[in-house]
Amino acid sequence: MDIENQKIDYKSIRKIRTGDKGFKELAISCVAFANAQGGILYIGIEDKSLIPLEGQTIDEKEVNETVSRLHSLCFNVSLSSSGLIKHENGGEYFQIVVAPSIKSIATTSDGKIYLRIADKCEPVRNEDLQRLSIEKGAYQWELLATRVALSDIPVENVKKFANDIRESDRVKEHVKQMSNLEILEHYNLIDGEIVTNLGVLWLGNAKQRSRISFPITIQYIVYNHLEQKVRKVEWHDNMLNPKELLLAIETEATELGYSYEFPDGLFRKQIRHYHPKVLRELLLNAFAHKSFTISSDIMICVYPDRLEISNPGGLPLGVTKDNILHQRHRRNPYFITIMSDLKLMEGEGSGYDLIYELNGMEAKRPPFIESSFNETKVTLYSDIQNTDVLPLLDYTLNNYKLSQKGYIAFGAIAAGTKIQATKLSSYLQLSDDERLRSYVEPLLRDGIINKKGTKKGTTYYINPKLIANSKANIKTSLKTIEPYALKALIMEDLKYHPQSLISEIAERLPDIERSDLRKMIYSMVGNEINAIGGKTYRRYELI
């Protein structure tokens, strides 16, 4: 079975056999699922083993009573049961399927509201209620009718939009064959003879756009090394539709096109401070996930070492900086559909995968994300973490065909030539070893990386043969030293520096991971070395 996630939760059979407390916990899970994307409760499955107890039996009456009881403890929640299911070990369990509450907010019987975020059921705070109601469709900004009639829209704008749609290879053939009016209806730009907010945004003129609450407005500001403003460009006149606005930014933002130069044989290799695809994806994310109910500008701030892009509105409910790689949520779905069909952005939920992939293959850090109730800010750093690995990354790109997952994982490992499994899981925002395996197994199979250790002690590192074949001038390091060699190194160090603290040994061996050093020293106590003193300031010497 899959592990617990956004749409799956496992509960022991004891939850329905311990009275009111267990049922209240189940009701919280049902409400949280309903307010998010729906989900499945597995009743009778143990959390740790992900299987039922061997020989576990459940009465059909218990199933019916559970559903009935939960109905009385939840409001605006649609529940259905699967009936009894028998596991191969003989244990019985059943499922409760919770449908998403599309147009209303689900609550427990005592009036509390919860939301499923990753594998947790979190209470909804007061300041999140407005966002929750908006994202439930109680207030759908895109579809609201304006006072602008279709006859008021410039004819050339309608023709241009329809032609752009017909020229896109992402649009289905039957849509291309529609009339101009039918295309506008298909993309929810009009409601009868009246233009929607979305329609004004794409088709209207400056005066019409200025009357909707609130169109896309942008400030582009460049700072010097003292963080003083040296250049500013504004788009406040509402003259451009989103596509034209994007192209205007890419033209005006010359500072975003700066590059580094590196020797590459007889030639010079250029790597831009910010990959153009990454830039476009972040800009379009700011457009697509802007809260159109907040009067504020999209800010693009360029510093010598970083780029900050912020948009009005926090991350969608259920999405956090720690799960953004794997969560899928549309704030303005019809706007995103148009952007995707016009080939301006990646498909739903694939943007950050692309950003991680491209940054990883240029040895750059992943984006840093901050989100509050009113604003989401993404910081992208221009520096290359380790220029020595660039030939290695190029060689791998040219000689191996990897999946997107493979490129993301390889970029993370190559940046430091090795990484612990726990740190790699954190980088990839994964919660278990099973999901990590899908990222690293192809790399291990192709001999691109090696591993040592087991379980949480596993470390992945670049295959030395790959480094040799790529002719990358990677500096020799002790990061990938074998355990027996590390033990000999520690003994050699203590020979000349007896009675040392671990922190002192670590200062003399800076390439060694502190966790690896500590683990090896602990294993040597009583065999090769003695420990002197208390737990806090313990010193070590050779026996």
PDB file of C-alpha atoms in Angstrom, residues 228-402:
ATOM      1  CA  GLN A 228      20.169  51.073  -3.814  1.00  0.00           C
ATOM      2  CA  LYS A 229      17.684  51.372  -6.694  1.00  0.00           C
ATOM      3  CA  VAL A 230      19.431  51.938 -10.021  1.00  0.00           C
ATOM      4  CA  ARG A 231      16.599  51.220 -12.458  1.00  0.00           C
ATOM      5  CA  LYS A 232      12.843  50.843 -12.322  1.00  0.00           C
ATOM      6  CA  VAL A 233      10.245  49.888 -14.926  1.00  0.00           C
ATOM      7  CA  GLU A 234       6.497  49.789 -14.208  1.00  0.00           C
ATOM      8  CA  TRP A 235       3.565  48.243 -16.017  1.00  0.00           C
ATOM      9  CA  HIS A 236       0.617  50.073 -14.455  1.00  0.00           C
ATOM     10  CA  ASP A 237      -1.106  51.343 -17.596  1.00  0.00           C
ATOM     11  CA  ASN A 238      -3.072  48.090 -18.271  1.00  0.00           C
ATOM     12  CA  MET A 239      -2.244  48.345 -21.985  1.00  0.00           C
ATOM     13  CA  LEU A 240      -1.125  44.701 -22.343  1.00  0.00           C
ATOM     14  CA  ASN A 241      -2.805  41.312 -21.930  1.00  0.00           C
ATOM     15  CA  PRO A 242      -0.922  38.637 -19.918  1.00  0.00           C
ATOM     16  CA  LYS A 243       0.931  37.212 -22.937  1.00  0.00           C
ATOM     17  CA  GLU A 244       2.042  40.648 -24.133  1.00  0.00           C
ATOM     18  CA  LEU A 245       3.011  41.557 -20.567  1.00  0.00           C
ATOM     19  CA  LEU A 246       5.230  38.480 -20.273  1.00  0.00           C
ATOM     20  CA  LEU A 247       7.015  39.246 -23.559  1.00  0.00           C
ATOM     21  CA  ALA A 248       7.462  42.895 -22.532  1.00  0.00           C
ATOM     22  CA  ILE A 249       9.119  41.883 -19.251  1.00  0.00           C
ATOM     23  CA  GLU A 250      11.457  39.463 -21.028  1.00  0.00           C
ATOM     24  CA  THR A 251      12.452  42.278 -23.414  1.00  0.00           C
ATOM     25  CA  GLU A 252      12.891  45.025 -20.807  1.00  0.00           C
ATOM     26  CA  ALA A 253      14.559  42.945 -18.090  1.00  0.00           C
ATOM     27  CA  THR A 254      18.037  43.016 -19.656  1.00  0.00           C
ATOM     28  CA  GLU A 255      19.725  42.356 -16.290  1.00  0.00           C
ATOM     29  CA  LEU A 256      18.129  38.908 -16.188  1.00  0.00           C
ATOM     30  CA  GLY A 257      20.055  37.944 -19.332  1.00  0.00           C
ATOM     31  CA  TYR A 258      23.548  38.338 -17.825  1.00  0.00           C
ATOM     32  CA  SER A 259      25.819  35.288 -18.063  1.00  0.00           C
ATOM     33  CA  TYR A 260      28.907  33.674 -16.556  1.00  0.00           C
ATOM     34  CA  GLU A 261      31.693  32.530 -18.881  1.00  0.00           C
ATOM     35  CA  PHE A 262      33.799  29.413 -18.335  1.00  0.00           C
ATOM     36  CA  PRO A 263      36.599  27.839 -20.404  1.00  0.00           C
ATOM     37  CA  ASP A 264      35.396  24.854 -22.452  1.00  0.00           C
ATOM     38  CA  GLY A 265      38.353  23.475 -24.385  1.00  0.00           C
ATOM     39  CA  LEU A 266      39.163  25.948 -27.161  1.00  0.00           C
ATOM     40  CA  PHE A 267      35.890  27.777 -26.615  1.00  0.00           C
ATOM     41  CA  ARG A 268      34.040  29.623 -23.873  1.00  0.00           C
ATOM     42  CA  LYS A 269      30.895  28.263 -22.268  1.00  0.00           C
ATOM     43  CA  GLN A 270      28.166  30.663 -21.169  1.00  0.00           C
ATOM     44  CA  ILE A 271      25.730  29.975 -18.349  1.00  0.00           C
ATOM     45  CA  ARG A 272      23.088  32.590 -17.691  1.00  0.00           C
ATOM     46  CA  HIS A 273      22.549  33.864 -14.180  1.00  0.00           C
ATOM     47  CA  TYR A 274      18.969  32.589 -14.516  1.00  0.00           C
ATOM     48  CA  HIS A 275      17.915  29.982 -17.057  1.00  0.00           C
ATOM     49  CA  PRO A 276      15.340  31.550 -19.436  1.00  0.00           C
ATOM     50  CA  LYS A 277      12.906  28.660 -18.910  1.00  0.00           C
ATOM     51  CA  VAL A 278      13.187  29.029 -15.136  1.00  0.00           C
ATOM     52  CA  LEU A 279      12.556  32.768 -15.409  1.00  0.00           C
ATOM     53  CA  ARG A 280       9.478  32.302 -17.571  1.00  0.00           C
ATOM     54  CA  GLU A 281       8.085  29.632 -15.258  1.00  0.00           C
ATOM     55  CA  LEU A 282       8.500  31.814 -12.161  1.00  0.00           C
ATOM     56  CA  LEU A 283       6.990  34.853 -13.886  1.00  0.00           C
ATOM     57  CA  LEU A 284       4.001  32.862 -15.094  1.00  0.00           C
ATOM     58  CA  ASN A 285       3.565  31.305 -11.659  1.00  0.00           C
ATOM     59  CA  ALA A 286       3.370  34.833 -10.258  1.00  0.00           C
ATOM     60  CA  PHE A 287       0.696  35.669 -12.864  1.00  0.00           C
ATOM     61  CA  ALA A 288      -1.286  32.456 -12.482  1.00  0.00           C
ATOM     62  CA  HIS A 289      -1.242  32.303  -8.668  1.00  0.00           C
ATOM     63  CA  LYS A 290      -1.786  35.996  -8.057  1.00  0.00           C
ATOM     64  CA  SER A 291      -4.764  36.656  -5.824  1.00  0.00           C
ATOM     65  CA  PHE A 292      -6.988  38.911  -7.932  1.00  0.00           C
ATOM     66  CA  THR A 293      -8.836  39.950  -4.767  1.00  0.00           C
ATOM     67  CA  ILE A 294      -5.790  41.834  -3.409  1.00  0.00           C
ATOM     68  CA  SER A 295      -4.765  45.244  -4.742  1.00  0.00           C
ATOM     69  CA  SER A 296      -1.003  44.902  -5.001  1.00  0.00           C
ATOM     70  CA  ASP A 297       1.741  44.669  -7.625  1.00  0.00           C
ATOM     71  CA  ILE A 298       3.800  41.699  -8.717  1.00  0.00           C
ATOM     72  CA  MET A 299       7.332  42.716  -7.684  1.00  0.00           C
ATOM     73  CA  ILE A 300      10.442  41.650  -9.617  1.00  0.00           C
ATOM     74  CA  CYS A 301      13.515  42.734  -7.639  1.00  0.00           C
ATOM     75  CA  VAL A 302      16.956  42.098  -9.164  1.00  0.00           C
ATOM     76  CA  TYR A 303      20.026  42.162  -6.895  1.00  0.00           C
ATOM     77  CA  PRO A 304      23.632  41.400  -7.880  1.00  0.00           C
ATOM     78  CA  ASP A 305      23.425  37.897  -6.406  1.00  0.00           C
ATOM     79  CA  ARG A 306      19.722  37.028  -6.509  1.00  0.00           C
ATOM     80  CA  LEU A 307      16.298  37.576  -8.011  1.00  0.00           C
ATOM     81  CA  GLU A 308      13.139  37.983  -5.914  1.00  0.00           C
ATOM     82  CA  ILE A 309       9.684  37.596  -7.479  1.00  0.00           C
ATOM     83  CA  SER A 310       6.658  38.165  -5.260  1.00  0.00           C
ATOM     84  CA  ASN A 311       2.953  38.105  -6.029  1.00  0.00           C
ATOM     85  CA  PRO A 312      -0.142  39.102  -4.027  1.00  0.00           C
ATOM     86  CA  GLY A 313      -1.673  36.157  -2.164  1.00  0.00           C
ATOM     87  CA  GLY A 314      -0.150  33.271  -0.213  1.00  0.00           C
ATOM     88  CA  LEU A 315       0.395  29.768  -1.525  1.00  0.00           C
ATOM     89  CA  PRO A 316      -2.852  27.871  -2.205  1.00  0.00           C
ATOM     90  CA  LEU A 317      -4.216  26.079   0.841  1.00  0.00           C
ATOM     91  CA  GLY A 318      -2.657  22.633   1.091  1.00  0.00           C
ATOM     92  CA  VAL A 319       0.550  23.741  -0.632  1.00  0.00           C
ATOM     93  CA  THR A 320       3.623  24.713   1.422  1.00  0.00           C
ATOM     94  CA  LYS A 321       7.270  25.424   0.645  1.00  0.00           C
ATOM     95  CA  ASP A 322       8.037  21.898   1.901  1.00  0.00           C
ATOM     96  CA  ASN A 323       5.677  20.033  -0.452  1.00  0.00           C
ATOM     97  CA  ILE A 324       5.499  22.309  -3.502  1.00  0.00           C
ATOM     98  CA  LEU A 325       7.325  19.755  -5.675  1.00  0.00           C
ATOM     99  CA  HIS A 326       4.546  17.214  -5.284  1.00  0.00           C
ATOM    100  CA  GLN A 327       1.313  19.079  -4.535  1.00  0.00           C
ATOM    101  CA  ARG A 328      -1.091  20.039  -7.305  1.00  0.00           C
ATOM    102  CA  HIS A 329      -3.508  22.932  -6.847  1.00  0.00           C
ATOM    103  CA  ARG A 330      -4.975  25.524  -9.208  1.00  0.00           C
ATOM    104  CA  ARG A 331      -5.897  28.949  -7.837  1.00  0.00           C
ATOM    105  CA  ASN A 332      -7.048  30.437 -11.178  1.00  0.00           C
ATOM    106  CA  PRO A 333      -7.763  27.296 -13.236  1.00  0.00           C
ATOM    107  CA  TYR A 334      -9.211  28.952 -16.355  1.00  0.00           C
ATOM    108  CA  PHE A 335      -6.357  31.450 -16.549  1.00  0.00           C
ATOM    109  CA  ILE A 336      -3.842  28.577 -16.231  1.00  0.00           C
ATOM    110  CA  THR A 337      -5.640  26.621 -18.968  1.00  0.00           C
ATOM    111  CA  ILE A 338      -5.223  29.518 -21.400  1.00  0.00           C
ATOM    112  CA  MET A 339      -1.565  29.956 -20.469  1.00  0.00           C
ATOM    113  CA  SER A 340      -0.914  26.257 -20.967  1.00  0.00           C
ATOM    114  CA  ASP A 341      -2.814  26.024 -24.265  1.00  0.00           C
ATOM    115  CA  LEU A 342      -0.866  29.017 -25.613  1.00  0.00           C
ATOM    116  CA  LYS A 343       2.362  27.131 -24.715  1.00  0.00           C
ATOM    117  CA  LEU A 344       3.432  29.866 -22.345  1.00  0.00           C
ATOM    118  CA  MET A 345       3.848  27.576 -19.342  1.00  0.00           C
ATOM    119  CA  GLU A 346       4.268  23.935 -18.397  1.00  0.00           C
ATOM    120  CA  GLY A 347       1.244  21.813 -17.550  1.00  0.00           C
ATOM    121  CA  GLU A 348      -0.436  21.957 -14.171  1.00  0.00           C
ATOM    122  CA  GLY A 349       1.897  21.240 -11.272  1.00  0.00           C
ATOM    123  CA  SER A 350       5.016  20.596 -13.401  1.00  0.00           C
ATOM    124  CA  GLY A 351       6.602  24.049 -13.094  1.00  0.00           C
ATOM    125  CA  TYR A 352       8.715  23.509  -9.967  1.00  0.00           C
ATOM    126  CA  ASP A 353       9.917  20.106 -11.219  1.00  0.00           C
ATOM    127  CA  LEU A 354      11.318  21.927 -14.250  1.00  0.00           C
ATOM    128  CA  ILE A 355      12.900  24.630 -12.068  1.00  0.00           C
ATOM    129  CA  TYR A 356      14.602  22.046  -9.840  1.00  0.00           C
ATOM    130  CA  GLU A 357      15.800  20.093 -12.894  1.00  0.00           C
ATOM    131  CA  LEU A 358      17.311  23.069 -14.745  1.00  0.00           C
ATOM    132  CA  ASN A 359      18.889  24.575 -11.622  1.00  0.00           C
ATOM    133  CA  GLY A 360      20.324  21.190 -10.647  1.00  0.00           C
ATOM    134  CA  MET A 361      21.939  20.660 -14.059  1.00  0.00           C
ATOM    135  CA  GLU A 362      23.670  24.054 -13.752  1.00  0.00           C
ATOM    136  CA  ALA A 363      24.866  23.375 -10.171  1.00  0.00           C
ATOM    137  CA  LYS A 364      22.596  26.072  -8.730  1.00  0.00           C
ATOM    138  CA  ARG A 365      20.539  26.142  -5.577  1.00  0.00           C
ATOM    139  CA  PRO A 366      16.815  25.407  -5.698  1.00  0.00           C
ATOM    140  CA  PRO A 367      14.467  28.392  -5.258  1.00  0.00           C
ATOM    141  CA  PHE A 368      13.800  29.616  -1.728  1.00  0.00           C
ATOM    142  CA  ILE A 369      10.079  30.138  -1.061  1.00  0.00           C
ATOM    143  CA  GLU A 370       8.408  32.310   1.573  1.00  0.00           C
ATOM    144  CA  SER A 371       4.653  32.557   1.945  1.00  0.00           C
ATOM    145  CA  SER A 372       2.423  34.654   4.162  1.00  0.00           C
ATOM    146  CA  PHE A 373      -1.307  35.380   4.030  1.00  0.00           C
ATOM    147  CA  ASN A 374      -0.903  38.290   1.598  1.00  0.00           C
ATOM    148  CA  GLU A 375       2.230  37.439  -0.358  1.00  0.00           C
ATOM    149  CA  THR A 376       4.309  34.646  -1.864  1.00  0.00           C
ATOM    150  CA  LYS A 377       7.978  35.412  -2.552  1.00  0.00           C
ATOM    151  CA  VAL A 378      10.389  33.202  -4.500  1.00  0.00           C
ATOM    152  CA  THR A 379      14.127  33.898  -4.310  1.00  0.00           C
ATOM    153  CA  LEU A 380      16.429  32.547  -6.987  1.00  0.00           C
ATOM    154  CA  TYR A 381      20.212  32.766  -6.512  1.00  0.00           C
ATOM    155  CA  SER A 382      22.473  33.373  -9.494  1.00  0.00           C
ATOM    156  CA  ASP A 383      25.675  31.794  -8.166  1.00  0.00           C
ATOM    157  CA  ILE A 384      26.945  28.377  -9.220  1.00  0.00           C
ATOM    158  CA  GLN A 385      27.649  26.270  -6.139  1.00  0.00           C
ATOM    159  CA  ASN A 386      30.528  24.255  -7.584  1.00  0.00           C
ATOM    160  CA  THR A 387      31.952  25.224 -10.978  1.00  0.00           C
ATOM    161  CA  ASP A 388      34.204  22.134 -10.994  1.00  0.00           C
ATOM    162  CA  VAL A 389      31.212  19.834 -11.561  1.00  0.00           C
ATOM    163  CA  LEU A 390      29.982  21.646 -14.701  1.00  0.00           C
ATOM    164  CA  PRO A 391      31.944  19.369 -17.107  1.00  0.00           C
ATOM    165  CA  LEU A 392      30.539  16.374 -15.238  1.00  0.00           C
ATOM    166  CA  LEU A 393      26.976  17.672 -15.617  1.00  0.00           C
ATOM    167  CA  ASP A 394      27.541  18.374 -19.336  1.00  0.00           C
ATOM    168  CA  TYR A 395      29.004  14.912 -19.892  1.00  0.00           C
ATOM    169  CA  THR A 396      26.035  13.266 -18.171  1.00  0.00           C
ATOM    170  CA  LEU A 397      23.514  15.337 -20.149  1.00  0.00           C
ATOM    171  CA  ASN A 398      25.165  14.383 -23.445  1.00  0.00           C
ATOM    172  CA  ASN A 399      25.762  10.677 -22.768  1.00  0.00           C
ATOM    173  CA  TYR A 400      22.853   9.505 -20.605  1.00  0.00           C
ATOM    174  CA  LYS A 401      19.134   9.729 -21.099  1.00  0.00           C
ATOM    175  CA  LEU A 402      17.631  10.372 -17.693  1.00  0.00           C
TER     176      LEU A 402
END
